[in-house]
PDB file of C-alpha atoms in Angstrom:
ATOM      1  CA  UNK C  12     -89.688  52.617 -21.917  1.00  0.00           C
ATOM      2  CA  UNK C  13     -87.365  50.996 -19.663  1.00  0.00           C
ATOM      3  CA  UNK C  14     -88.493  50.016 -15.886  1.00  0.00           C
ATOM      4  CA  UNK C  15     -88.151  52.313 -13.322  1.00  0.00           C
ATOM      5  CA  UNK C  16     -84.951  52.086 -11.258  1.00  0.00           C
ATOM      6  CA  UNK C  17     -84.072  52.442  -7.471  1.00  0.00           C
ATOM      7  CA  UNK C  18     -80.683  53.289  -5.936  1.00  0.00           C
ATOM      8  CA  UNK C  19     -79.307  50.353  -3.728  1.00  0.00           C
ATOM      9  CA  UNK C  20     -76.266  50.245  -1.491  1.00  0.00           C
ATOM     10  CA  UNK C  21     -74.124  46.513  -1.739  1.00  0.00           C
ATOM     11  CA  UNK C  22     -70.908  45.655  -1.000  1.00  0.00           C
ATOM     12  CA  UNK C  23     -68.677  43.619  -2.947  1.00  0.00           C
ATOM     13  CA  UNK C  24     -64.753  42.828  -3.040  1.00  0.00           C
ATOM     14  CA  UNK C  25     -62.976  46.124  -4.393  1.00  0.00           C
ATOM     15  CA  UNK C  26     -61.437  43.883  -7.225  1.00  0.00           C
ATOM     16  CA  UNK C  27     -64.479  42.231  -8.547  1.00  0.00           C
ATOM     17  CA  UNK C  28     -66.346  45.788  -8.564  1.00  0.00           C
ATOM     18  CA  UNK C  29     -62.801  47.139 -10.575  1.00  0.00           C
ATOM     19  CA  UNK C  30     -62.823  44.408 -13.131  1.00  0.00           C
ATOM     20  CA  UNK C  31     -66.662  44.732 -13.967  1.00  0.00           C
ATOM     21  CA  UNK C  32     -66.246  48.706 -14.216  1.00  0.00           C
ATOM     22  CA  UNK C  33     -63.292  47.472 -16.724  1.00  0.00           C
ATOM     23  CA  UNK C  34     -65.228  45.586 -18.774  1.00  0.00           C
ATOM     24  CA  UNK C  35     -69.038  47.527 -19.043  1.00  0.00           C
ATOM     25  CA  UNK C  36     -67.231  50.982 -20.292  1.00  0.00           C
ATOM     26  CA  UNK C  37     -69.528  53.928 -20.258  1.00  0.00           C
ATOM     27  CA  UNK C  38     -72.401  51.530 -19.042  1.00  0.00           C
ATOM     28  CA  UNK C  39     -71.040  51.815 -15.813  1.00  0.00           C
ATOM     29  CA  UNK C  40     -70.676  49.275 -12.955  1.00  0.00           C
ATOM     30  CA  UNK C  41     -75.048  49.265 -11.958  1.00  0.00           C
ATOM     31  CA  UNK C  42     -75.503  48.067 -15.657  1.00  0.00           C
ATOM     32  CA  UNK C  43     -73.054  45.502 -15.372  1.00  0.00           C
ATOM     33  CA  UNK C  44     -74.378  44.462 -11.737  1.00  0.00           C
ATOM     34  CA  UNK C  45     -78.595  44.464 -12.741  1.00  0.00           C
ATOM     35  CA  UNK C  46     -77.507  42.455 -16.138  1.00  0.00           C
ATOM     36  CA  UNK C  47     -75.802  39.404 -13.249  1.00  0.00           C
ATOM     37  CA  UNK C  48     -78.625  39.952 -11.096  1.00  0.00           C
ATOM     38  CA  UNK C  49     -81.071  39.556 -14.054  1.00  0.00           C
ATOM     39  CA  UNK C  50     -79.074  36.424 -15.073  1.00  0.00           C
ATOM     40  CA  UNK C  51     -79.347  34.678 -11.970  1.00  0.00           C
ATOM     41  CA  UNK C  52     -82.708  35.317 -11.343  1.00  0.00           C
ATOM     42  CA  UNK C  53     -83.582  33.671 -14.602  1.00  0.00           C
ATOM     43  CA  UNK C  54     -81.145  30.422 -13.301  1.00  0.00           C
ATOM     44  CA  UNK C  55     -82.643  30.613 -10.028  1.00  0.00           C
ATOM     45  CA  UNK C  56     -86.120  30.420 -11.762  1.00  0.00           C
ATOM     46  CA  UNK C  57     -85.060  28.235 -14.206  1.00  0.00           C
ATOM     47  CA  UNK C  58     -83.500  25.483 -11.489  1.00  0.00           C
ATOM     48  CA  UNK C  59     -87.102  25.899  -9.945  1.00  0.00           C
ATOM     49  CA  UNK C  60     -88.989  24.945 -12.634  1.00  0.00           C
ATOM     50  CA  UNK C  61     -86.328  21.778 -12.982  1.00  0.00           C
ATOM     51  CA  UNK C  62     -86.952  20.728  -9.380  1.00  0.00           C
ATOM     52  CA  UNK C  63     -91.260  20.910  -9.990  1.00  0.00           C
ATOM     53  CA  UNK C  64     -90.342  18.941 -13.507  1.00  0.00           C
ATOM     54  CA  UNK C  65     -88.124  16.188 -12.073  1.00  0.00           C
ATOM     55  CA  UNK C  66     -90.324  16.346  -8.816  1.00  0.00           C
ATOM     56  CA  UNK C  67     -93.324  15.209 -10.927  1.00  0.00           C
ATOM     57  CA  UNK C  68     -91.212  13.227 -13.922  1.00  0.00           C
ATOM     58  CA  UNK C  69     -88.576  12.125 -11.839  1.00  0.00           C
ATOM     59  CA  UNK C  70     -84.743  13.267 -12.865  1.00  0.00           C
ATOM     60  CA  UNK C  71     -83.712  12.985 -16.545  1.00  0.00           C
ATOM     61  CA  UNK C  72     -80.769  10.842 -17.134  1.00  0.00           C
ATOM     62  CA  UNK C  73     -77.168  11.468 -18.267  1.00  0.00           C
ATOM     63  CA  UNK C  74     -78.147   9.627 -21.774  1.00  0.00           C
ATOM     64  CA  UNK C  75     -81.411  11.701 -22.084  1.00  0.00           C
ATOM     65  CA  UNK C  76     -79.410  15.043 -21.760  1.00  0.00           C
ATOM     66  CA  UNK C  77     -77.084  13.636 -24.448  1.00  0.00           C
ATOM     67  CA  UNK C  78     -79.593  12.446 -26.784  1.00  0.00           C
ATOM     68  CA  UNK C  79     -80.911  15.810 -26.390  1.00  0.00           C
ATOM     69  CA  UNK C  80     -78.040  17.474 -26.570  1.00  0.00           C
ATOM     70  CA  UNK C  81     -77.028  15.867 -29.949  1.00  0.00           C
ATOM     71  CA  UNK C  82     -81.008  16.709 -31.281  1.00  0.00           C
ATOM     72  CA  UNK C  83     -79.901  20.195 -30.425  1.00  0.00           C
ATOM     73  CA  UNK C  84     -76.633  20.447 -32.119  1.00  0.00           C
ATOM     74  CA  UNK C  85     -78.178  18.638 -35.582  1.00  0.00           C
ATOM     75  CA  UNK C  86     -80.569  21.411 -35.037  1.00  0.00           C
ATOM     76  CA  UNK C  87     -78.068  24.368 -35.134  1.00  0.00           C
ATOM     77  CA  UNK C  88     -76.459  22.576 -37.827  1.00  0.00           C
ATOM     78  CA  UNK C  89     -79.344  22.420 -40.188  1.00  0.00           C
ATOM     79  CA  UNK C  90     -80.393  25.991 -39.236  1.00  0.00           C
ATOM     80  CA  UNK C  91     -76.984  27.120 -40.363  1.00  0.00           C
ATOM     81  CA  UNK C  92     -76.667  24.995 -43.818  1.00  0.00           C
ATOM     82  CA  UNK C  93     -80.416  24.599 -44.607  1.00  0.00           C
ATOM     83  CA  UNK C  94     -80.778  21.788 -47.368  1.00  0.00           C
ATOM     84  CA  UNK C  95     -82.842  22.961 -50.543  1.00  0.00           C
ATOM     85  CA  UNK C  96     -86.124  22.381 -50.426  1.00  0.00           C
ATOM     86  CA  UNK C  97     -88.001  20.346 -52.620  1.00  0.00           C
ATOM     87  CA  UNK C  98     -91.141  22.062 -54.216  1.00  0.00           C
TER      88      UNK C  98
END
């Protein structure tokens, strides 16, 4: 069961609103609006949980995010050409 919905009123450039009714089809331009608004809540939420994190850690540095960054990629690489395993 999905959440219930309310009607809302915005305003928006006439081009933007044209070229998101383009692109979401049937869905209609609300889907394609609450799926950005859904998205940028979760950055918004997401940037606060980086300001508490580097508020109590201090900020991570350009070589941590690339150290983790490569982890990551090894990661998806494995994943998609898992090795044998040895039993």
């Amino acid at each position: 069961m999905s959440d219930p919905t309310d009607k809302y009123s915005i305003t928006m450039p006439r081009d933007i609103a044209e070229a998101a009714k383009a692109r979401n089809g049937t869905s209609g331009l609300s889907a394609y609006v609450a799926a950005a608004v859904a998205r940028q809540v979760e950055r918004d939420n997401l940037n606060e949980l980086i300001a508490v994190a580097e508020a109590e850690h201090g900020p991570i540095s350009d070589d941590e995010v690339q150290a983790l960054r490569e982890e990551l990629a090894q990661a998806r690489r494995e994943q998609e050409h898992p090795r044998a395993s040895a039993t």
